[in-house]
mmCIF file of C-alpha atoms and ligand atoms in Angstrom:
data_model
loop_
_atom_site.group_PDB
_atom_site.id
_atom_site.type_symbol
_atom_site.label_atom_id
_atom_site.label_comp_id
_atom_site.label_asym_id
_atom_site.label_seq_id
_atom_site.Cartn_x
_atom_site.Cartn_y
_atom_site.Cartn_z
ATOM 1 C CA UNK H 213 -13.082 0.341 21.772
ATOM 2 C CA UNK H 214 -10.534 -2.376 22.307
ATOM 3 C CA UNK H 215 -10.476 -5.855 22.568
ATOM 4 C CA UNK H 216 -9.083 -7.789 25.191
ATOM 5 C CA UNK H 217 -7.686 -11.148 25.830
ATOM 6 C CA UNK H 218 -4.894 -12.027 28.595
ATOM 7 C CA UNK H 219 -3.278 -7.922 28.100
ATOM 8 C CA UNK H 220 -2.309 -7.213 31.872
ATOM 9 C CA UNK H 221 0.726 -6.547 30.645
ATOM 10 C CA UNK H 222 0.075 -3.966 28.246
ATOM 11 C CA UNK H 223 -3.114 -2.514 29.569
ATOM 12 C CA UNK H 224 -2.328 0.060 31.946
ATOM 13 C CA UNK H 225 -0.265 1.343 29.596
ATOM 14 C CA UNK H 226 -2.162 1.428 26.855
ATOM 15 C CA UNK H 227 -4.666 2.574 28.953
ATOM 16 C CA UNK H 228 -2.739 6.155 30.022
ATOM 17 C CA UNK H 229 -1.775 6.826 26.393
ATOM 18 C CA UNK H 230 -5.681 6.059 24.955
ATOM 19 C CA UNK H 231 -6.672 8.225 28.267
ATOM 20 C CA UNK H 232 -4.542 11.131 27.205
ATOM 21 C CA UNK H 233 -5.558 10.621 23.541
ATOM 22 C CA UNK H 234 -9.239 10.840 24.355
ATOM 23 C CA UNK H 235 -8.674 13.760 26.865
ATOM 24 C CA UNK H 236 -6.602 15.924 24.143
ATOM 25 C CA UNK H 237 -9.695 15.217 21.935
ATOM 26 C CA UNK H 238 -12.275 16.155 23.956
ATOM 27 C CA UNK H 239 -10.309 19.630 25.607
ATOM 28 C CA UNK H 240 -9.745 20.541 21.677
ATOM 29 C CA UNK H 241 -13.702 19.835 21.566
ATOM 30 C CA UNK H 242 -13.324 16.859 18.942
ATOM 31 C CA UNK H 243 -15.426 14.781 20.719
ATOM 32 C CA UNK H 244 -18.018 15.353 22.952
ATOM 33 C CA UNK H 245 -16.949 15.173 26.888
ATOM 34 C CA UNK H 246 -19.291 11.953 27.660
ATOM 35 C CA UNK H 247 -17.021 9.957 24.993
ATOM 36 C CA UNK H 248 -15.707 6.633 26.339
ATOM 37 C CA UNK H 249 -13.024 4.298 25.910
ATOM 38 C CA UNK H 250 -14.668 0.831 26.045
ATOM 39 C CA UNK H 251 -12.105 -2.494 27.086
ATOM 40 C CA UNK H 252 -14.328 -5.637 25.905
ATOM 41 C CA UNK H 253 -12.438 -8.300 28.071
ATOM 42 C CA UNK H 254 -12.963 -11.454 26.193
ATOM 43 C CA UNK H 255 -12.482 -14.188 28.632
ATOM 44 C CA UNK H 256 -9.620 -13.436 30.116
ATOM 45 C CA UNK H 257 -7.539 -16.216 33.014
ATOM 46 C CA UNK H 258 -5.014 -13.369 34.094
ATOM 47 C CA UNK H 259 -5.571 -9.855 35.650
ATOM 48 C CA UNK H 260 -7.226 -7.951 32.771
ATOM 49 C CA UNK H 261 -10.876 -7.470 33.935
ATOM 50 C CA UNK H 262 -9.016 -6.734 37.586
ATOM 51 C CA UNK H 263 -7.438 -4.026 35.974
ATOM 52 C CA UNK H 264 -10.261 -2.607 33.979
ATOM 53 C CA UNK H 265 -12.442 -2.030 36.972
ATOM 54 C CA UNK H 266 -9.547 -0.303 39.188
ATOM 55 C CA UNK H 267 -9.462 1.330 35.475
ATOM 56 C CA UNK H 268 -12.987 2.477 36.370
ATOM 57 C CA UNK H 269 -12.398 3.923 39.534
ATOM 58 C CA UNK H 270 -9.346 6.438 38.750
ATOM 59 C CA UNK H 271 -11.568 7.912 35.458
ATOM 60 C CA UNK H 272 -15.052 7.650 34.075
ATOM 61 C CA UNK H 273 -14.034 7.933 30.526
ATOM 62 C CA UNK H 274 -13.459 4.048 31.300
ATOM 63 C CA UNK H 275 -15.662 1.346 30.277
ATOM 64 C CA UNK H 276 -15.658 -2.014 30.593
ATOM 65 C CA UNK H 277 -17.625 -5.328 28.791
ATOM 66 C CA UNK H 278 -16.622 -8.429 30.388
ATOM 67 C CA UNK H 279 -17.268 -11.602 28.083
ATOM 68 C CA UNK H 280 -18.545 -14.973 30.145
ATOM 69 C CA UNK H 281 -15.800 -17.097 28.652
ATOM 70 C CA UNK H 282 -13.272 -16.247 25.342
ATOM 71 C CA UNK H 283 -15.170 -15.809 22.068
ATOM 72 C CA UNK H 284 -12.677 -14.229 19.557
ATOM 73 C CA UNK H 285 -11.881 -10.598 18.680
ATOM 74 C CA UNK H 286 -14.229 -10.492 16.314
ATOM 75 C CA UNK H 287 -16.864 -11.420 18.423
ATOM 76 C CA UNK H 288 -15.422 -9.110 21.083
ATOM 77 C CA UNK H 289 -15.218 -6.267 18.326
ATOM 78 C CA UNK H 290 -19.086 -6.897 17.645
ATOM 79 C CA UNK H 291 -20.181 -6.576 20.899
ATOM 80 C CA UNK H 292 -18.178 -3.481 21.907
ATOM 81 C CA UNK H 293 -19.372 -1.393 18.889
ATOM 82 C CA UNK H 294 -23.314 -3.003 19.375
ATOM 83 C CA UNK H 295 -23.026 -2.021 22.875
ATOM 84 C CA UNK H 296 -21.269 1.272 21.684
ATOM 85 C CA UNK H 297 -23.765 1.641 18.986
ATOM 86 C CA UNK H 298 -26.996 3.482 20.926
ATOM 87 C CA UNK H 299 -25.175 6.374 22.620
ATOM 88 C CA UNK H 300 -22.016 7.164 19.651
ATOM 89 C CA UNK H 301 -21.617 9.466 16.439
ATOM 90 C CA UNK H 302 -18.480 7.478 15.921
ATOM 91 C CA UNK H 303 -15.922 4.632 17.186
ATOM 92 C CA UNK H 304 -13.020 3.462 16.460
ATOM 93 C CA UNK H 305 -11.528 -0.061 17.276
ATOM 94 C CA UNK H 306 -7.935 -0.424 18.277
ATOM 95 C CA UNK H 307 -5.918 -3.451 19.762
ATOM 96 C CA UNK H 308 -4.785 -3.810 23.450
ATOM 97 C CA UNK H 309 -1.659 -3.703 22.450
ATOM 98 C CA UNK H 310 -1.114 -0.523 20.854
ATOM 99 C CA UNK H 311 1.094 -1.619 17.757
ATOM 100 C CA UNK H 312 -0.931 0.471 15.466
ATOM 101 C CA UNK H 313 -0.135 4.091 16.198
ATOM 102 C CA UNK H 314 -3.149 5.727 18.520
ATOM 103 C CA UNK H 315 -1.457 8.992 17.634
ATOM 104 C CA UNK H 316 -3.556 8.700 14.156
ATOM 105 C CA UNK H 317 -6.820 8.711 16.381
ATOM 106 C CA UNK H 318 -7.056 12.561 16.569
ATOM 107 C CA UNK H 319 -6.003 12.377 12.310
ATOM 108 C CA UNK H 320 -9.297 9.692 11.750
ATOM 109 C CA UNK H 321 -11.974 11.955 13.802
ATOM 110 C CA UNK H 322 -10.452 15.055 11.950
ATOM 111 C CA UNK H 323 -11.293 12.584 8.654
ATOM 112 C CA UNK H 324 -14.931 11.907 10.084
ATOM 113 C CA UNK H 325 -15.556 15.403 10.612
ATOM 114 C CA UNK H 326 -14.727 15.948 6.796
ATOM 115 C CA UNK H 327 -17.462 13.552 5.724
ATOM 116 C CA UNK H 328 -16.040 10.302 5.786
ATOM 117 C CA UNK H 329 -17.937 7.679 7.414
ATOM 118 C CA UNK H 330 -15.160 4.866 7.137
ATOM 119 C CA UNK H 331 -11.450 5.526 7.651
ATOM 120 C CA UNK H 332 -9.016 3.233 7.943
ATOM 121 C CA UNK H 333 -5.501 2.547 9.604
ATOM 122 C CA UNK H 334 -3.045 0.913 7.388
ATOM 123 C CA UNK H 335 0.355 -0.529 7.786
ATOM 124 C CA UNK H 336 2.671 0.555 5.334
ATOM 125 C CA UNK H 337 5.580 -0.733 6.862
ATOM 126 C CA UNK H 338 5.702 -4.425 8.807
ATOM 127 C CA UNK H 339 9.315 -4.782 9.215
ATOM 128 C CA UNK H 340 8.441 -5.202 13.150
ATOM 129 C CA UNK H 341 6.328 -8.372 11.976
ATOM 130 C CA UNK H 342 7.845 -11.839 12.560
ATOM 131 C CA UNK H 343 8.855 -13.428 9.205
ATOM 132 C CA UNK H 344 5.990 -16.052 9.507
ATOM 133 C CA UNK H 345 3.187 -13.573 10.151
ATOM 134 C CA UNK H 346 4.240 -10.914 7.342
ATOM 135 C CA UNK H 347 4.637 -13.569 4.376
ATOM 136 C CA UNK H 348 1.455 -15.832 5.741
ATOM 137 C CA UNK H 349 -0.625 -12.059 5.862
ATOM 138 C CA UNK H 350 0.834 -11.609 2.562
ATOM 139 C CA UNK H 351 -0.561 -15.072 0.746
ATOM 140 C CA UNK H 352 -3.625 -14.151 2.490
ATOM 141 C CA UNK H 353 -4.478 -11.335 0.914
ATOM 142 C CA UNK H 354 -3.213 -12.759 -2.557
ATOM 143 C CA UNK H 355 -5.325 -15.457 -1.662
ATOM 144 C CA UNK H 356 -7.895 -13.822 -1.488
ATOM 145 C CA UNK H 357 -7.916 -11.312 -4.226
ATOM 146 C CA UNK H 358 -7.766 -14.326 -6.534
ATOM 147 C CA UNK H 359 -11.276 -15.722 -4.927
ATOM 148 C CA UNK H 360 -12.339 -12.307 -5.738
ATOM 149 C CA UNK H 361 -12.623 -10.782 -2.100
ATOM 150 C CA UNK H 362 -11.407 -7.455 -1.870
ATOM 151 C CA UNK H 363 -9.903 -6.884 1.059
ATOM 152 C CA UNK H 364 -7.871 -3.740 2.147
ATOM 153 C CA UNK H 365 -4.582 -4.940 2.316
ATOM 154 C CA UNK H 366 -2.386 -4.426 5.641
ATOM 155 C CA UNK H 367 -5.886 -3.140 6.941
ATOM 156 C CA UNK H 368 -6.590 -5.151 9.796
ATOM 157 C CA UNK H 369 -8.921 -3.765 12.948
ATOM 158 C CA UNK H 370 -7.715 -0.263 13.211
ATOM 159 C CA UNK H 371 -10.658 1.458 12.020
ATOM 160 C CA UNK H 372 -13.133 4.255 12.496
ATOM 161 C CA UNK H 373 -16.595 3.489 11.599
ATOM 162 C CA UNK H 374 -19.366 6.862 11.918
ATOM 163 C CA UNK H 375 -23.105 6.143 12.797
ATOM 164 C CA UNK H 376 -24.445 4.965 10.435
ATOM 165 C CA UNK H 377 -21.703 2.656 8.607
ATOM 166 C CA UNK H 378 -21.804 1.481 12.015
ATOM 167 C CA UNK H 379 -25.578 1.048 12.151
ATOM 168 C CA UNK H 380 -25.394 -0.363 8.541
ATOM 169 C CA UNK H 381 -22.104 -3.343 9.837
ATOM 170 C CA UNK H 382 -24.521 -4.158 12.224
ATOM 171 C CA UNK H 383 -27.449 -4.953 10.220
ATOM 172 C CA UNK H 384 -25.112 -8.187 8.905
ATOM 173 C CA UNK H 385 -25.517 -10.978 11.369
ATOM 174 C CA UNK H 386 -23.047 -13.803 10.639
ATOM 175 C CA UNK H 387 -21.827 -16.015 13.035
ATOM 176 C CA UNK H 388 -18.720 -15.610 11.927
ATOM 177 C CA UNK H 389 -18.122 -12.004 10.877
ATOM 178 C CA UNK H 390 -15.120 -11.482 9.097
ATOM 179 C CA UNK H 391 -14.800 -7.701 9.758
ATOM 180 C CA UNK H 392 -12.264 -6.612 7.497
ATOM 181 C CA UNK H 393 -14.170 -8.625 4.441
ATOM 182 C CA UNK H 394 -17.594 -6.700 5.249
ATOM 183 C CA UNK H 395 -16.311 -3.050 5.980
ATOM 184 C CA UNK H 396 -15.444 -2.762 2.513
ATOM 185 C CA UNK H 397 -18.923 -3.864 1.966
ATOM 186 C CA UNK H 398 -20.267 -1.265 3.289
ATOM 187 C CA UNK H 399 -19.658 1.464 0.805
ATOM 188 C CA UNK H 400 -19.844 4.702 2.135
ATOM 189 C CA UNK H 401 -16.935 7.368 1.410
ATOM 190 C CA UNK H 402 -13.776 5.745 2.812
ATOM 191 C CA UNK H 403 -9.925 7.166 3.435
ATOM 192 C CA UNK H 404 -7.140 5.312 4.270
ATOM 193 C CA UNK H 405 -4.059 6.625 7.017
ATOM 194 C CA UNK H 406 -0.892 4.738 6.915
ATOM 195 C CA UNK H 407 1.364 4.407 9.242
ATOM 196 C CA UNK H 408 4.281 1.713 10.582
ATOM 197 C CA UNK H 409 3.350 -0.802 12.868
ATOM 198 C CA UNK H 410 5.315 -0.679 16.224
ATOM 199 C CA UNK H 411 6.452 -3.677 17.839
ATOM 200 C CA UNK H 412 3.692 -4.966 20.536
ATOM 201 C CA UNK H 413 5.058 -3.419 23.894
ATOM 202 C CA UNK H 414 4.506 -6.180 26.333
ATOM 203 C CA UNK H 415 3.351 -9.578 26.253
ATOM 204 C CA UNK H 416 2.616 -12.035 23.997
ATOM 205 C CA UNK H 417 0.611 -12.497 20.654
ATOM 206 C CA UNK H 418 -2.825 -13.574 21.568
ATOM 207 C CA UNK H 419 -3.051 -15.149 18.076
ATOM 208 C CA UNK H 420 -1.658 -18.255 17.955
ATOM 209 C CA UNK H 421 -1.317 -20.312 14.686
ATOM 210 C CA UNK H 422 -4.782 -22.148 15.243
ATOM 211 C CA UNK H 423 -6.664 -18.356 15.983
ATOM 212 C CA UNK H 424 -4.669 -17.288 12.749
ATOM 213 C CA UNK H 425 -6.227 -20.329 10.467
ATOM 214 C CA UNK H 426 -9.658 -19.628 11.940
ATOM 215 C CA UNK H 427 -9.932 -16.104 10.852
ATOM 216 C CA UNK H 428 -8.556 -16.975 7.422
ATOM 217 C CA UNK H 429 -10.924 -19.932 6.870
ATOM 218 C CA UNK H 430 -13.624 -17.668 8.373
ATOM 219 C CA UNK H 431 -12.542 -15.325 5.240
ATOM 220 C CA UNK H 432 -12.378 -17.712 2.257
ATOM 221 C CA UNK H 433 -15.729 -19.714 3.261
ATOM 222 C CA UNK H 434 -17.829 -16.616 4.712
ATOM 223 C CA UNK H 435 -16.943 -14.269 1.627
ATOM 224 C CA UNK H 436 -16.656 -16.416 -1.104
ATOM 225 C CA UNK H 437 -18.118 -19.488 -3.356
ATOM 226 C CA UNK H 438 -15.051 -19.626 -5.376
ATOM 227 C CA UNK H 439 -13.902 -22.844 -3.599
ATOM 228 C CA UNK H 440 -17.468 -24.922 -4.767
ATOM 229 C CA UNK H 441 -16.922 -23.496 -8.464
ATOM 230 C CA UNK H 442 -13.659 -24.802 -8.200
ATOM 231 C CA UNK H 443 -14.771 -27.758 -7.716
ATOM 232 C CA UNK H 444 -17.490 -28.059 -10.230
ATOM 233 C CA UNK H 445 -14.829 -27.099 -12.918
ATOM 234 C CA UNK H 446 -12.496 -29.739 -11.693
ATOM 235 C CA UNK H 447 -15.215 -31.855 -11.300
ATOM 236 C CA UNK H 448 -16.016 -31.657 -15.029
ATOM 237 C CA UNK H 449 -12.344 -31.778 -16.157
ATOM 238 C CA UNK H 450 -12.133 -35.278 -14.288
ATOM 239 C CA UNK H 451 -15.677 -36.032 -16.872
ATOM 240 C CA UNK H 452 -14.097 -34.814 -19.886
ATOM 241 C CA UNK H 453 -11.023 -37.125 -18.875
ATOM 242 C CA UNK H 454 -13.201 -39.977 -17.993
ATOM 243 C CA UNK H 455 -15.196 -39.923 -21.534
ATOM 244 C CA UNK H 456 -11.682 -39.961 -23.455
ATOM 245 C CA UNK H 457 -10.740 -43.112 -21.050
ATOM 246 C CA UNK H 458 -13.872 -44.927 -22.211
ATOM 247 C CA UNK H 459 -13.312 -44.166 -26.133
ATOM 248 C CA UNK H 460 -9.743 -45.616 -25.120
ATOM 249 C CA UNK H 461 -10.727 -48.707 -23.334
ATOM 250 C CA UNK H 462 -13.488 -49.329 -26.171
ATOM 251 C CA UNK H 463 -11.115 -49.133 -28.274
ATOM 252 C CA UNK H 464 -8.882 -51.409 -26.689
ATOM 253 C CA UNK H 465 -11.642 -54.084 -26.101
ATOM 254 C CA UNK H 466 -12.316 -54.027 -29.685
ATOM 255 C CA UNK H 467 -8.608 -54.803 -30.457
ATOM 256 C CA UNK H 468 -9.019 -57.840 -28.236
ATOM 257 C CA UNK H 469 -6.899 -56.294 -25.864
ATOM 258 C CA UNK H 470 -9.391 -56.727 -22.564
ATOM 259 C CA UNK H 471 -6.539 -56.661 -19.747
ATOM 260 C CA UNK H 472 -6.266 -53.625 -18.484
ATOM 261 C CA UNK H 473 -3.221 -52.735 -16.102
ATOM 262 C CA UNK H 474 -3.577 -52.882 -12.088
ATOM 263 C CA UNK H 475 -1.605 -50.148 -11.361
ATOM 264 C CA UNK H 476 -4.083 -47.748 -13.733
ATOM 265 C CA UNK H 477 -7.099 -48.808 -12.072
ATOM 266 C CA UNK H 478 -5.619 -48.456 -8.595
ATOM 267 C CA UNK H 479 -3.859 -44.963 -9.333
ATOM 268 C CA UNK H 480 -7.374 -43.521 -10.357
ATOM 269 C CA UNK H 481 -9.418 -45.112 -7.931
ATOM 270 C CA UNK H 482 -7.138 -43.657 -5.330
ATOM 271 C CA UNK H 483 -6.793 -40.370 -7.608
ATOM 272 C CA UNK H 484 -10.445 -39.757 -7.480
ATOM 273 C CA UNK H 485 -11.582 -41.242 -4.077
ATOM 274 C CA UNK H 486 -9.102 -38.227 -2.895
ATOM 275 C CA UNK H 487 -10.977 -35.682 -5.217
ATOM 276 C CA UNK H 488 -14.143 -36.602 -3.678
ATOM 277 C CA UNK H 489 -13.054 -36.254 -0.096
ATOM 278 C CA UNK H 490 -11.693 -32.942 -0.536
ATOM 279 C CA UNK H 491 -14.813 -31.958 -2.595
ATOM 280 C CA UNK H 492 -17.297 -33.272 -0.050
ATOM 281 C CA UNK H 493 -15.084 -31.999 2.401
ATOM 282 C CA UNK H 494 -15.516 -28.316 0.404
ATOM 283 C CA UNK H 495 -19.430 -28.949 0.342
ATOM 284 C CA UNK H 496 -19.122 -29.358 3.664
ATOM 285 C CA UNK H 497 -17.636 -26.311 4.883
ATOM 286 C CA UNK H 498 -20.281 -24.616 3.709
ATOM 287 C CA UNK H 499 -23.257 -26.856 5.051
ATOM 288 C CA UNK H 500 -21.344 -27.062 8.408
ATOM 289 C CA UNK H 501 -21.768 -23.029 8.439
ATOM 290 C CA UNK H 502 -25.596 -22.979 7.162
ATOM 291 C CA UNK H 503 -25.853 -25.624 9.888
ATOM 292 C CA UNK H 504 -24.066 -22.991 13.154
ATOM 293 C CA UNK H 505 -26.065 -20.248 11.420
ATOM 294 C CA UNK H 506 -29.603 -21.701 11.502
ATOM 295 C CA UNK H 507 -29.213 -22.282 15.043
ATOM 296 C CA UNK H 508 -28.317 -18.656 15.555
ATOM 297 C CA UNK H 509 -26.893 -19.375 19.050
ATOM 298 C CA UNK H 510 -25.330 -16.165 20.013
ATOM 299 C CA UNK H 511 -22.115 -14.409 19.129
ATOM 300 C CA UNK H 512 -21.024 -13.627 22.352
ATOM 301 C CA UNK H 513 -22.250 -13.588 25.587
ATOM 302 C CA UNK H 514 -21.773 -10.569 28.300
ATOM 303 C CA UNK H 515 -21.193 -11.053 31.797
ATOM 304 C CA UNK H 516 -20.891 -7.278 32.755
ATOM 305 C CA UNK H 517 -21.689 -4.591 31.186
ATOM 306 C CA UNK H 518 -20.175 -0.843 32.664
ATOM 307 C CA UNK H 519 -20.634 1.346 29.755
ATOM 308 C CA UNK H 520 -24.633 0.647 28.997
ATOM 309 C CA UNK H 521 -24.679 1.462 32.603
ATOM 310 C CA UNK H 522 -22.324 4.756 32.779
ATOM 311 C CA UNK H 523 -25.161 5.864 29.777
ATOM 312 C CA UNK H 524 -28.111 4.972 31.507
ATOM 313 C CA UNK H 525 -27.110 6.463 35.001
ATOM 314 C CA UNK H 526 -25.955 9.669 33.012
ATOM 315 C CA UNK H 527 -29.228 9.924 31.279
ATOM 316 C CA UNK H 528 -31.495 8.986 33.733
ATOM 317 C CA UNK H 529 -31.788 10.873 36.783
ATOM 318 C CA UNK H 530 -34.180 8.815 38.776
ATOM 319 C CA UNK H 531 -31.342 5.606 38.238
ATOM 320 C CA UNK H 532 -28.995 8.198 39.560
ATOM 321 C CA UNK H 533 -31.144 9.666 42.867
ATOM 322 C CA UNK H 534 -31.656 5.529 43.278
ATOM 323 C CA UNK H 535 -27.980 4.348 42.867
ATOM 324 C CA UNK H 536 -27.099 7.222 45.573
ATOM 325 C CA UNK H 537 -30.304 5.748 47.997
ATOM 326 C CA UNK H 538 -28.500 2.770 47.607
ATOM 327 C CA UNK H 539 -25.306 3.410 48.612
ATOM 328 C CA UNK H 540 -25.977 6.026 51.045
HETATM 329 N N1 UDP W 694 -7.763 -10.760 21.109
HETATM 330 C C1 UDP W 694 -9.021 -11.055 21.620
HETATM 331 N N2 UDP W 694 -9.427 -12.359 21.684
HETATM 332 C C2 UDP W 694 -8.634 -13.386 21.255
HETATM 333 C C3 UDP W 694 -7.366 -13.070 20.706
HETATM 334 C C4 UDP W 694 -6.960 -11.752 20.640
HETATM 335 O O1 UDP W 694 -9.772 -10.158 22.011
HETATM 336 O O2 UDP W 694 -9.070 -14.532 21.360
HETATM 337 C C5 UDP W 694 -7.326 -9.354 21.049
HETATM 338 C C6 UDP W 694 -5.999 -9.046 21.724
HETATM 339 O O3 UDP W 694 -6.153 -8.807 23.087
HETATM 340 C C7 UDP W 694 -5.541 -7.810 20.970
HETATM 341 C C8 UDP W 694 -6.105 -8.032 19.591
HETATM 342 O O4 UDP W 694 -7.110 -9.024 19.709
HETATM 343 O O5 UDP W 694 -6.106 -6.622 21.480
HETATM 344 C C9 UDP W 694 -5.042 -8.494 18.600
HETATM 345 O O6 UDP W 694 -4.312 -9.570 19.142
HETATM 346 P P1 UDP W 694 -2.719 -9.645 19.058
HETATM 347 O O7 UDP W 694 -2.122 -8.307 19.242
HETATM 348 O O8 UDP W 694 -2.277 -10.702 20.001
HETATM 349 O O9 UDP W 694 -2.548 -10.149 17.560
HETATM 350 P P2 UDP W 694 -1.359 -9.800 16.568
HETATM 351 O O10 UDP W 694 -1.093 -8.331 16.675
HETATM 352 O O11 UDP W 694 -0.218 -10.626 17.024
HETATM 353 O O12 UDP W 694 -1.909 -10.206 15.255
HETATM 354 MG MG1 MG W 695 -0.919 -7.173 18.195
#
């Protein structure tokens, strides 16, 4: 399944190669011959739904969820594997743009077959990364592994999930979901493939610097507490400092010397009104998300859905002899 977001330019493309990856699969008898390749069009303003459906019409191994407005990948990613979920032993999500190698596809079902249920595509080579993105991805994951999140690094959504680590992904239902934070989660007997990451082979990045932040924040403050304890412990180092200003200033009152300085008072009254923004502001983060979460407004919202429908006029014969009433 792939996600979606302003890829005319890529799609047909990627579309052939994923078509003739799919095909080889299911001739070699990999996968079974009703296996789909599901486009999850998340809000898209150019072409890409356009091309999805004329997608439709040249092959039915085509499949297409249209979103009502843009929602995120992950969102996207959630709703093509919970639509996906029902009617597969296994999927595997890939971006639009191809830049992790689809040749590895036929490698991860040959893994699956072997008995593992999670297998997952890793970069071992970025050099096709801009600067920025490989050294921010970088203090990410350091990031990270120091608020004790374990993350697979270089992993990002190039993954094959089987039935029931799918079935066991969707069981969590954050707002938010961070995928690559709650894969590992999982459990379940995991391999890794590696492989280099190929420049993107048309268009732009659909991640700009403000996406980027979001799915970082969404991985510190949806996968770890680290940032409150932080607080508390600076909170009481600021205590500790304020009981050995008090012996000093009793001290210095009993010398006779009551006139304190300004400039101390003002530093620390700046010093900590600071420290008690950013703690509140900490606090807050996490109340804000209790807050979106209580009102557990949906993830995503779909506009059209062809795959469900491909299923249910497969399995269902009296859907089929009515489709062909109506457009006889
Ligand atoms: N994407 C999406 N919704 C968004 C942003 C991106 O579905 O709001 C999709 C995009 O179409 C692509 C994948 O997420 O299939 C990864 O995006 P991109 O390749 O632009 O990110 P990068 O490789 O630069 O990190
Ligand atoms: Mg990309």
């Amino acid at each position: 399944m792939v996600p979606c977001f302003n890829e005319e330019a890529v799609l047909p493309s990627s579309a052939q190669t994923l078509d003739a990856i799919l095909t080889q699969l299911m001739t070699e008898q990999q996968v079974t011959a009703d296996s789909k390749i599901l486009f999850v069009d998340d809000g898209s303003h150019d072409k890409t739904w356009d091309l999805i459906r004329q997608l439709q019409t040249t092959s039915d191994h085509f499949t297409g969820l249209q979103f009502s407005r843009n929602f995120g990948q992950e969102a996207a990613l959630m709703a093509g594997l919970q639509t996906a979920a029902p009617y597969s032993d296994l999927t595997i999500t890939i971006d639009a743009d191809l830049q992790d190698n689809p040749f590895l596809i036929p490698n991860m079902v040959q893994q699956a077959a072997d008995g593992f249920d999670v297998v997952y595509g890793v970069r071992n080579d970025r050099s096709s990364d801009t600067w920025f993105k490989r050294t921010t991805a970088e203090r990410f994951y350091w990031l990270m592994n120091k608020l004790g999140v374990h993350l697979i690094p270089n992993h990002a959504d190039f993954r094959l999930l089987s039935h029931r680590a799918l079935s066991a992904l969707l069981e969590y239902h954050e707002n938010d979901p961070f995928l690559r934070g709650i894969v590992p989660q999982l459990g379940f007997a995991s391999t890794k493939l590696y492989y280099k990451r190929r420049p993107r082979l048309a268009g732009q990045s659909k991640y700009s610097l403000k996406k980027m932040l979001k799915l970082a924040l969404d991985g510190i403050f949806s996968f770890s507490i680290a940032p409150i304890r932080a607080v508390l412990w600076a909170g009481a180092a600021i205590c500790v400092g304020a009981i050995a200003m008090f012996i000093w200033i009793v001290s210095q009152h009993l010398r006779g010397a009551v006139v304190t300085g300004w400039s101390s008072i003002m530093t620390s009254l700046w010093f900590l009104g600071g420290c008690q923004l950013i703690a509140i502001s900490i606090i807050g983060e996490y109340v804000g998300r209790t807050f979106t979460q209580t009102k557990r407004r949906p993830r995503f919202i779909i506009q059209t859905d062809t795959y469900s429908h491909a299923f249910a006029a497969a399995t269902t014969p009296a859907a089929q002899s009515l489709d062909h009433t109506l457009s006889d």
